[in-house]
Coordinates of C-alpha atoms and ligand atoms in Angstrom, one line a residue:
X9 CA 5.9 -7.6 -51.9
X10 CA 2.8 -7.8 -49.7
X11 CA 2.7 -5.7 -47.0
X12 CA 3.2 -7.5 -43.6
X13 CA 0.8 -8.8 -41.2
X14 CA 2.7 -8.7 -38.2
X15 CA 5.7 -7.3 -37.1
X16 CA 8.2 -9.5 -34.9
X17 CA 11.2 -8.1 -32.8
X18 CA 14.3 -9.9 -32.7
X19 CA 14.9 -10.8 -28.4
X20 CA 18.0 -8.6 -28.7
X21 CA 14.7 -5.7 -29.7
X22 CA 13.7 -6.3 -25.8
X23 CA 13.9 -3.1 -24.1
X24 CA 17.3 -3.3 -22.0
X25 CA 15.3 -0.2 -19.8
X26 CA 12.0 0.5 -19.1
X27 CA 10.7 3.9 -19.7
X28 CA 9.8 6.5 -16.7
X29 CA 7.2 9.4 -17.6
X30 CA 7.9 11.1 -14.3
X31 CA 11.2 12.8 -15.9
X32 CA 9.3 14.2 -19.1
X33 CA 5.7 15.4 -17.4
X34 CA 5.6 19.3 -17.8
X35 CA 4.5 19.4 -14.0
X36 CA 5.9 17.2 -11.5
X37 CA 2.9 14.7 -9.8
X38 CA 1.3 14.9 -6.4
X39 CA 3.4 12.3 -4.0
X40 CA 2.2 9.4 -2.2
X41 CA 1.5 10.4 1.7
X42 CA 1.7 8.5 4.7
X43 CA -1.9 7.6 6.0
X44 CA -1.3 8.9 9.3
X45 CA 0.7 12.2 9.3
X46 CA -0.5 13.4 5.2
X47 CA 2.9 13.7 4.8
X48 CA 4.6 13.2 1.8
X49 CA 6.0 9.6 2.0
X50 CA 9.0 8.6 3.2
X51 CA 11.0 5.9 1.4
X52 CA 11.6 3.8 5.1
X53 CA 7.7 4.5 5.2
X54 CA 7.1 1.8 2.8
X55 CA 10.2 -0.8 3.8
X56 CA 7.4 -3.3 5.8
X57 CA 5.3 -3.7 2.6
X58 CA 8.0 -3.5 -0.3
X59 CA 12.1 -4.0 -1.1
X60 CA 14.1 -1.3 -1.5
X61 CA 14.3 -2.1 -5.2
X62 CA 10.9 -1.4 -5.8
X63 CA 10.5 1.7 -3.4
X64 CA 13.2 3.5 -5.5
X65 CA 11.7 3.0 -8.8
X66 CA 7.8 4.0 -6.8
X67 CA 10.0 7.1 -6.4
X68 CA 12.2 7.8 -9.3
X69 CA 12.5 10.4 -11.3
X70 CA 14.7 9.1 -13.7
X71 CA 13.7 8.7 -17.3
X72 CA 15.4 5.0 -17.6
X73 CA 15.9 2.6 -15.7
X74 CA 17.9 -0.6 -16.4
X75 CA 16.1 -3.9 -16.8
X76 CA 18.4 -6.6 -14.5
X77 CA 19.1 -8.9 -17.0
X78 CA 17.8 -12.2 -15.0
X79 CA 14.3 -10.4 -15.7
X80 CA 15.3 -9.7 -19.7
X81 CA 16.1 -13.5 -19.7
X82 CA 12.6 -14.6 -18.1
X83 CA 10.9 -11.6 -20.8
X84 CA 12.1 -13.8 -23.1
X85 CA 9.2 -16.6 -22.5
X86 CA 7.0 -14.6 -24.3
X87 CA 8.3 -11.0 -25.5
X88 CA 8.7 -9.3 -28.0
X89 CA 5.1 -9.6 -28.0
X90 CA 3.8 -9.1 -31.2
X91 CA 2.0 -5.7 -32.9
X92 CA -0.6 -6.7 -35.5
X93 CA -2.2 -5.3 -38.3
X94 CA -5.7 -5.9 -38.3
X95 CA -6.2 -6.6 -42.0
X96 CA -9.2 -8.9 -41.4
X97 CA -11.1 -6.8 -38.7
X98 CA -10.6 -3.7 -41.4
X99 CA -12.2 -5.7 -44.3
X100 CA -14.8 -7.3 -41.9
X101 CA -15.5 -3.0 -41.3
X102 CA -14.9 -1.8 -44.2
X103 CA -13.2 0.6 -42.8
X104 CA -11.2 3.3 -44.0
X105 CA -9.0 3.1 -41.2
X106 CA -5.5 1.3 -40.3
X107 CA -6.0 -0.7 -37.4
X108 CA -3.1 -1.9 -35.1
X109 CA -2.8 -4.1 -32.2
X110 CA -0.3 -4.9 -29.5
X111 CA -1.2 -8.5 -28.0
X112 CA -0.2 -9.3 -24.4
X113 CA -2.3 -12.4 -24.5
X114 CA 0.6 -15.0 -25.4
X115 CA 2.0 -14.3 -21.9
X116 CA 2.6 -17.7 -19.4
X117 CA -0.9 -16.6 -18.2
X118 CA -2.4 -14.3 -21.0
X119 CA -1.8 -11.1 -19.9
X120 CA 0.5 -8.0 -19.3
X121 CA 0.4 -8.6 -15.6
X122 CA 3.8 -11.0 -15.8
X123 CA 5.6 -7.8 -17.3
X124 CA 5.5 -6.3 -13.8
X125 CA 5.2 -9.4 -11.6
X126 CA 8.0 -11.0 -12.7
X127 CA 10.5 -7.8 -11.8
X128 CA 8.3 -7.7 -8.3
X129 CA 9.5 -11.2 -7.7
X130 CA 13.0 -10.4 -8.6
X131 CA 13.8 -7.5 -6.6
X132 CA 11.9 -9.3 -3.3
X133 CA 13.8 -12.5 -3.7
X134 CA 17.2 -10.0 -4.3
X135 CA 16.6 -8.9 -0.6
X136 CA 15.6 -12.1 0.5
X137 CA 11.7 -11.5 0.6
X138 CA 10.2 -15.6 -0.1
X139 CA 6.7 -14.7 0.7
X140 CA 4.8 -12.9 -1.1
X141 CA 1.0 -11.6 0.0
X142 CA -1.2 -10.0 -2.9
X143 CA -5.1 -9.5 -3.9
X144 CA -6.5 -10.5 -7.3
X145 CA -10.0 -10.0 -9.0
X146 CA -10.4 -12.3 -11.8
X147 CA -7.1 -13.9 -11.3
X148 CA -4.8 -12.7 -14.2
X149 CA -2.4 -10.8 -11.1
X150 CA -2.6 -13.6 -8.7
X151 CA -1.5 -16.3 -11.8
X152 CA 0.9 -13.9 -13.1
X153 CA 2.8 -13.3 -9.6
X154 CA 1.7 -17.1 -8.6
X155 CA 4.1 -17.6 -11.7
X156 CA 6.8 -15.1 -11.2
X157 CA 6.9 -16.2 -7.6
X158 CA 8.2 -19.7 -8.4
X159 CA 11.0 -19.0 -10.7
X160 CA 12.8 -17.5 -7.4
X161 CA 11.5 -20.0 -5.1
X162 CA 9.6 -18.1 -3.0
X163 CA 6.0 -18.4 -1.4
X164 CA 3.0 -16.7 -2.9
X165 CA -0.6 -16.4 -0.6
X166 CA -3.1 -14.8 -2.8
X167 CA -6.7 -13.2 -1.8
X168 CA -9.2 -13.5 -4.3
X169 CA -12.5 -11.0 -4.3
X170 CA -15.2 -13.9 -3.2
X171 CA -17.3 -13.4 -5.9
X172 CA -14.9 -14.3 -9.0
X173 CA -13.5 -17.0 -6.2
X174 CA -16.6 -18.1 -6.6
X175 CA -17.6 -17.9 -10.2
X176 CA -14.5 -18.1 -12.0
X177 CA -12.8 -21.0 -11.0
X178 CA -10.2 -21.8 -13.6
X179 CA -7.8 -18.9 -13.0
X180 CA -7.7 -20.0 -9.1
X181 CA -6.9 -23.4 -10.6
X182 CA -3.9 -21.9 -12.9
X183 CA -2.5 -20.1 -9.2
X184 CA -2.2 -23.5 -7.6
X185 CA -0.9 -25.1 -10.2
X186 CA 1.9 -22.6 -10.0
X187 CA 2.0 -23.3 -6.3
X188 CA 0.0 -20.2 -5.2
X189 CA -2.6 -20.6 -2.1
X190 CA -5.7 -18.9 -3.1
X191 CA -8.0 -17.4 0.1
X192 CA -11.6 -16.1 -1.2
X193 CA -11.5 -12.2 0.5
X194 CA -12.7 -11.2 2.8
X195 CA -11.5 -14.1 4.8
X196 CA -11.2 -15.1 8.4
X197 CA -7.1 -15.2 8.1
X198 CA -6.9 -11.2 9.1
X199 CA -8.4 -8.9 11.2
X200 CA -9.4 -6.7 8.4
X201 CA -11.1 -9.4 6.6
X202 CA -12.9 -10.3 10.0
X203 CA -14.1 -6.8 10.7
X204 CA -15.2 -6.1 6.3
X205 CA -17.7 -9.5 6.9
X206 CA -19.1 -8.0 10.4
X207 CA -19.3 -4.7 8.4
X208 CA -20.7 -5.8 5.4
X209 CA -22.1 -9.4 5.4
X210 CA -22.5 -11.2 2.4
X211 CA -20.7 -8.9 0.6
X212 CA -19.6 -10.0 -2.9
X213 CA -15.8 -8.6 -2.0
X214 CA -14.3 -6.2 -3.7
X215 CA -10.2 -5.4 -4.8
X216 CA -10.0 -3.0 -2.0
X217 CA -11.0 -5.2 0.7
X218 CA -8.5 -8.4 -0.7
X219 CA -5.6 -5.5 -0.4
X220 CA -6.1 -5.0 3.1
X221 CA -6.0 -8.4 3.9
X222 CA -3.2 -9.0 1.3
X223 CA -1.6 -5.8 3.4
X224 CA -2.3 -6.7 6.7
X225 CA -0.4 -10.3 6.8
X226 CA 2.6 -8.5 4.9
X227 CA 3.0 -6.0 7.2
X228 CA 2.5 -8.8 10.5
X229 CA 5.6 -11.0 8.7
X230 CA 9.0 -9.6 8.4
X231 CA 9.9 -12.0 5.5
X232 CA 7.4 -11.2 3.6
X233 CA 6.3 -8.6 0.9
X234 CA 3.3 -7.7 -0.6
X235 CA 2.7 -6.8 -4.7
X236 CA 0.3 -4.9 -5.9
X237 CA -0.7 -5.9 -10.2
X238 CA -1.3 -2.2 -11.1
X239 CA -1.8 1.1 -9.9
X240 CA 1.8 2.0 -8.4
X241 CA 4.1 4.0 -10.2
X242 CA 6.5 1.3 -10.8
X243 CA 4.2 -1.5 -11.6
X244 CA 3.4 1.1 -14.2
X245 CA 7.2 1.9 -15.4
X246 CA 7.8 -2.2 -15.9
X247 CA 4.9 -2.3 -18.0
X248 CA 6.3 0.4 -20.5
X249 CA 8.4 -2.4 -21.9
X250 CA 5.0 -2.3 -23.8
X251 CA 5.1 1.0 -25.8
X252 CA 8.4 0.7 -25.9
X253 CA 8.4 -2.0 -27.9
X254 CA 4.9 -1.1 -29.9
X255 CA 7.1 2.0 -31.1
X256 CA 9.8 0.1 -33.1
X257 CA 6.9 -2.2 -34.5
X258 CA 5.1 0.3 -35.6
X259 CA 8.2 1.7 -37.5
X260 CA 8.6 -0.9 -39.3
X261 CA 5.8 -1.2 -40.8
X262 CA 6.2 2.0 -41.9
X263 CA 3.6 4.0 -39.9
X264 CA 5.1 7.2 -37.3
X265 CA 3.3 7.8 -34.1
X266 CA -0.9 6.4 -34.2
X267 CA -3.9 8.9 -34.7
X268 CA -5.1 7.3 -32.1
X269 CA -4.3 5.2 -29.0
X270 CA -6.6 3.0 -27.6
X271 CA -6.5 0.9 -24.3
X272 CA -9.0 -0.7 -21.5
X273 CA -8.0 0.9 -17.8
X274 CA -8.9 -0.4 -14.6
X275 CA -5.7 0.0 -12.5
X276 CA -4.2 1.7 -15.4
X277 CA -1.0 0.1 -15.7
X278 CA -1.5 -1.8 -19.3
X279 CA -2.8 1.6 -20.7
X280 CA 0.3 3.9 -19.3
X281 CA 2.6 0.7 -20.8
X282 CA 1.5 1.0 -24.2
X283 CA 0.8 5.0 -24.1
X284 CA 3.6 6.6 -21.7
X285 CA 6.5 5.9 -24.7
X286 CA 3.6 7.6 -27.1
X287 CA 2.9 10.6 -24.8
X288 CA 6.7 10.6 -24.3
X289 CA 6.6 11.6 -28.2
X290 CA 4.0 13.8 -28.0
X291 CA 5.0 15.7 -25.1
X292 CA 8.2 16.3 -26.8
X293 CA 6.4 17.9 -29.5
X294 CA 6.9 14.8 -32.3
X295 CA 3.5 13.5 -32.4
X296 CA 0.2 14.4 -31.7
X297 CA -1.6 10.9 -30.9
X298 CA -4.9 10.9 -29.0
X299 CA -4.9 8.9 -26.1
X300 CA -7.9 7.3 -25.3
X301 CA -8.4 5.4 -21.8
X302 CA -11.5 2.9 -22.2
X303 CA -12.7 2.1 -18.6
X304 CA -16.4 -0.3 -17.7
X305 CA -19.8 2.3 -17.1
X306 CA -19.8 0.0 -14.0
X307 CA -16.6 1.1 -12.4
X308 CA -15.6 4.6 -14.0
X309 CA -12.8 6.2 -11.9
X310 CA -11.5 8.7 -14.9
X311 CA -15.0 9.7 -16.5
X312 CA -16.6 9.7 -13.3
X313 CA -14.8 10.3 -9.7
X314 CA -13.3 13.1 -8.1
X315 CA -9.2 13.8 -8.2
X316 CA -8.7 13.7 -4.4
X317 CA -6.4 11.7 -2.3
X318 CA -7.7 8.4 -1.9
X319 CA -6.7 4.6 -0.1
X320 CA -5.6 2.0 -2.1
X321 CA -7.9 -0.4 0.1
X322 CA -10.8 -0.8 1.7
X323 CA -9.7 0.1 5.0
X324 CA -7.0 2.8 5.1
X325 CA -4.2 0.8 6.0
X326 CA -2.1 2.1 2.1
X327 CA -0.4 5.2 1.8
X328 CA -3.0 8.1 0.1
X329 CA -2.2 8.3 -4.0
X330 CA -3.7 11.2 -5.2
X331 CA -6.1 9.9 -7.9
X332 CA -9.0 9.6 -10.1
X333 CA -11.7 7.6 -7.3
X334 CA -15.0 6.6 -6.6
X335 CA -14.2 5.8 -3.5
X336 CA -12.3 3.1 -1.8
X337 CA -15.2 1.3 0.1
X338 CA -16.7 1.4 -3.6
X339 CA -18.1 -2.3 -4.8
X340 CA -19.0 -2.4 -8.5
X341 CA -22.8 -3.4 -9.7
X342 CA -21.9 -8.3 -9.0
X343 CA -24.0 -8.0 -13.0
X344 CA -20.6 -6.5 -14.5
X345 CA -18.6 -9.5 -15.8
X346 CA -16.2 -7.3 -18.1
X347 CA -13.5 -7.1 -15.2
X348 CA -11.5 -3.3 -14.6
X349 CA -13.4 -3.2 -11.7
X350 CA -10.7 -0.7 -9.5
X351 CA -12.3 1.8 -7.7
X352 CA -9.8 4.3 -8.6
X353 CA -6.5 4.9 -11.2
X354 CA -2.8 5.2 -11.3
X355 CA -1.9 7.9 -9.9
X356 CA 0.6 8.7 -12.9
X357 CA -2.2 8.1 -15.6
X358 CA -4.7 10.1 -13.3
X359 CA -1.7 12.9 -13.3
X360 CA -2.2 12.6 -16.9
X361 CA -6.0 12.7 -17.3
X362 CA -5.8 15.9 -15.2
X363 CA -3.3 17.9 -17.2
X364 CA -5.1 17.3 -20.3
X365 CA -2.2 14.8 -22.1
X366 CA -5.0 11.8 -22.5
X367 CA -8.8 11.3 -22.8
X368 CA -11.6 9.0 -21.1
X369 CA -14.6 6.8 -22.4
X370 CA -16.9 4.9 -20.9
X371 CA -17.9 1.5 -22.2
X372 CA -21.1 -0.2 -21.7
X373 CA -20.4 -4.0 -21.1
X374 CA -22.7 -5.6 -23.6
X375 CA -20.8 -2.6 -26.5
X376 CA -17.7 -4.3 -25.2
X377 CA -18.5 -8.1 -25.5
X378 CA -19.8 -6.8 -28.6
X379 CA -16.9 -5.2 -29.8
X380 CA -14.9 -8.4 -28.5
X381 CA -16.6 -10.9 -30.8
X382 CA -16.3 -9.1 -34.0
X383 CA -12.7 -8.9 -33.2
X384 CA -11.9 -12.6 -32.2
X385 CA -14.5 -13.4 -35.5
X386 CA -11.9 -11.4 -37.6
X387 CA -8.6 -12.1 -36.2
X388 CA -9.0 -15.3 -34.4
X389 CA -7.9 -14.0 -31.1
X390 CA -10.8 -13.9 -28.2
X391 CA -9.7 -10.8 -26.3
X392 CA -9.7 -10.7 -21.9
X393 CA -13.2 -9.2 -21.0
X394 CA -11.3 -6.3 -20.3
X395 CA -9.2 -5.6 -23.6
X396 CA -12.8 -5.3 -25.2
X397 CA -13.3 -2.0 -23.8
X398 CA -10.3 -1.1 -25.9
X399 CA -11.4 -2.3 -28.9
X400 CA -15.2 -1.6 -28.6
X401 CA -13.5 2.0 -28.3
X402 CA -11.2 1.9 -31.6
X403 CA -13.8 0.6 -33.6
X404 CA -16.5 3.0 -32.9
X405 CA -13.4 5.5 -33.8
X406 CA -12.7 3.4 -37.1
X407 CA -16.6 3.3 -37.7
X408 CA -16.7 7.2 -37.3
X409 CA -14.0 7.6 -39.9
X410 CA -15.1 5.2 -42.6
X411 CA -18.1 7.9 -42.5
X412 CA -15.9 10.9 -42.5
X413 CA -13.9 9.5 -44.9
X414 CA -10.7 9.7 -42.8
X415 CA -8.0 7.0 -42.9
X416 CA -6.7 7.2 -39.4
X417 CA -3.7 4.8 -38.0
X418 CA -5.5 3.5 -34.9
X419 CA -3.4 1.6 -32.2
X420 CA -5.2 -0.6 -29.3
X421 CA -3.5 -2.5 -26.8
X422 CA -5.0 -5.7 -26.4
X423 CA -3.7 -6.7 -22.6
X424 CA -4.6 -10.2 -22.3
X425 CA -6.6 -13.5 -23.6
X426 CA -10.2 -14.3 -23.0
X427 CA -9.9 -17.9 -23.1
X428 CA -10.5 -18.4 -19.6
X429 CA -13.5 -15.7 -19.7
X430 CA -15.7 -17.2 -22.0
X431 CA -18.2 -18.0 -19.8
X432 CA -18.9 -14.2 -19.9
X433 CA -18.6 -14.4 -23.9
X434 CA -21.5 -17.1 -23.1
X435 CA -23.3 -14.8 -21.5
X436 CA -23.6 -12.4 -23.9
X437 CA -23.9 -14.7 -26.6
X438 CA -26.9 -16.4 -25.1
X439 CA -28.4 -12.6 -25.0
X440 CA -28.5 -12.7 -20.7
X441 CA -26.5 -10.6 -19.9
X442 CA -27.1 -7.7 -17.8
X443 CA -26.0 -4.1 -19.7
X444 CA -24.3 -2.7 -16.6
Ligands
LIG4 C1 -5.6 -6.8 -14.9 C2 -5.9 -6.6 -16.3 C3 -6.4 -5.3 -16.8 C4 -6.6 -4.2 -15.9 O1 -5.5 -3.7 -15.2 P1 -4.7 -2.4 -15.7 O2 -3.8 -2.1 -14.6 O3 -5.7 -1.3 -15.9 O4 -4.0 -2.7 -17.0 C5 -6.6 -5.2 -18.1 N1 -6.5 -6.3 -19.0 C6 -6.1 -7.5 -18.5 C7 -6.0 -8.6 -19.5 C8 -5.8 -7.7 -17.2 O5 -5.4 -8.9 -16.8

């Protein structure tokens, strides 16, 4: 018999938990403080931004945690997500390589962001949060919690970095059409936005100045919560539904744990979703994959910031995460179009970097897009700007053994769909576009 393509799940295969890396890390992370006293947080520290649902999971230390079932039945829109093997891209190489991929793209909005916004949405409206406040770059958060939002009936105000307001007008389209208000960032609405344009005018905007405004009008209205896409340890546990699932795919097709692991980081939280089940195995002594975290040259918290306490914003008003920064007033280079533009990382996957248990590159845009085309020319999928920096990565790997003569089993998480980037694709089609 022919040897499969791709691997489906059945939607029983659905993880009934999701998977918390906290419980098996050899040493026990750095907490969150409080902005004011450095303390360690508090749990009631965080009850004017977040449920209590979701401040218990950014604190747990438990290696499962059960999936409510009203979010299992919404998963089911669009998970299992499929794990692929790239038969095409490997003849289009010649490569001596197995290539695999995990696709998040067939998501309501084409990306792994609805993995975690739909539980933020749940445990909000579960307490009786109906508005939500949050920031978004490109738009793939703002859609996905725009969508998650309005399965519960609740309100969702989103603040958009000005510049992809701006220049990337269809994703601000998909928010309203799921009922979302979209405010370019910084705005007039808040005071922080007011004082970032007297500070800085005619700045481009950047994530960490939309999170203090999406902060600020949280923390003013007692109904209301604010969600943040990424970064927080439990945006980053919903997501392992991920791995989780990659793990029995790859199974069946016969393959054990990946040589290698490849995914794009900007907040981290679609690289610690497929790779915190993997490390899980490897910390555990069962496999020995290499975890490789592909973040943009342009914004390169992991390969090149310090590991210090940092903001999550642009103006102090989060809690400090010890992580992997450049700085939270840091604006990446307007000429980067790949998206990952974060100015720092997860704090779990930064606790990660430091203790040795993954590893960082950093790609060039133009080796991305690159990278990008010869895999949507293969396999008929054009990948998010920012999954490119994943596969730019695995196939320099798969290049590197076809010369060694090595046949590696190489895993990349593809987080999203480029369809709605392709003026970028343009870009670097039309040979304009800016190596940053
Ligand atoms: C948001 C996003 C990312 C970057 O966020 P992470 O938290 O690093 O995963 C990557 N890929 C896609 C498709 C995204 O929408």
């Amino acid at each position: 018999m022919a040897e499969p393509t791709k691997v489906f799940l059945d939607e029983d295969d659905i993880p009934t938990h999701w998977y918390n890396i906290v419980a098996d890390f050899p040493t026990a992370p750095p907490p969150h403080l409080h902005p004011g006293t450095k303390e360690p947080l508090q749990p009631g520290d965080l009850a004017a931004l977040f449920p209590t649902g979701l401040i218990a999971q950014e604190a747990s230390v438990e290696r499962w945690i059960e999936i409510p079932e009203k979010v299992r039945e919404i998963y089911k829109l669009w998970r299992p997500a499929p794990l692929h093997r790239a038969r095409r891209l490997e003849a289009a190489l010649g490569t001596t390589a197995k290539i695999y991929y995990k696709y998040e793209g067939e998501s309501p909005v084409g990306s792994h962001k609805t993995n975690s916004a739909v539980p933020q949405a749940y445990y909000n409206a579960l307490e009786g949060r109906m508005r939500l406040t949050t920031e978004t770059g490109a738009g793939q958060w703002g859609s996905a919690l725009a969508f998650a939002t309005q399965i519960f009936g609740q309100t969702c105000d989103v603040w958009q970095v000005r510049n992809t307001y701006e220049g990337k007008p269809y994703r601000r389209m998909l928010m309203e059409t799921f009922g979302a208000t979209v405010t370019p960032s910084p705005s007039d609405r808040t005071e922080a936005g007011r004082a970032l344009q007297a500070r800085f005018p005619d700045t481009p905007g950047s994530l960490g100045m939309a999170i203090s405004e999406a902060v600020e009008e949280a923390a003013k209205d007692p109904g209301a919560s604010y969600a943040l896409g990424s970064v927080l340890n439990h945006v980053v546990v919903h997501q392992s539904v991920i791995g989780l699932e990659a793990l029995k795919q790859l199974d069946k097709f016969g393959e054990k744990a990946p040589d290698f692991l490849f995914a794009c980081a900007g907040g981290g939280s679609n690289l610690a979703g497929i790779a915190f089940p993997f490390l899980r195995e490897n910390i555990a002594g069962r496999a020995s994959t290499r975890i490789v975290a592909c973040e943009p040259a342009a914004a390169p918290s992991l390969t090149q910031g310090e590991y210090r306490y940092d903001f999550g914003d642009a103006s102090g008003m989060t809690p400090l995460l010890k992580m992997y920064t450049l700085g939270s007033e840091f604006v990446p280079d307007p000429v980067h179009a790949g998206g990952l533009r974060y100015h720092g990382m997860a704090p779990l996957v930064s606790h990660a970097y430091h203790e040795g248990l993954l590893e960082a590159i950093a790609v060039k845009q133009r080796a991305a897009f690159a990278a990008g085309v010869e895999f949507a020319r293969a396999e008929g999928i054009v990948p998010a700007s920012e999954s490119c920096h994943a596969i730019a990565g695995a196939l320099d790997e798969a290049r590197r053994a076809t010369v060694e003569g090595t046949s590696p089993v190489i895993l990349i998480g593809v987080s999203g769909s480029g369809q709605l980037d392709l003026p970028a694709y343009s870009e670097f089609l039309s040979g304009n576009m800016l190596d940053a």
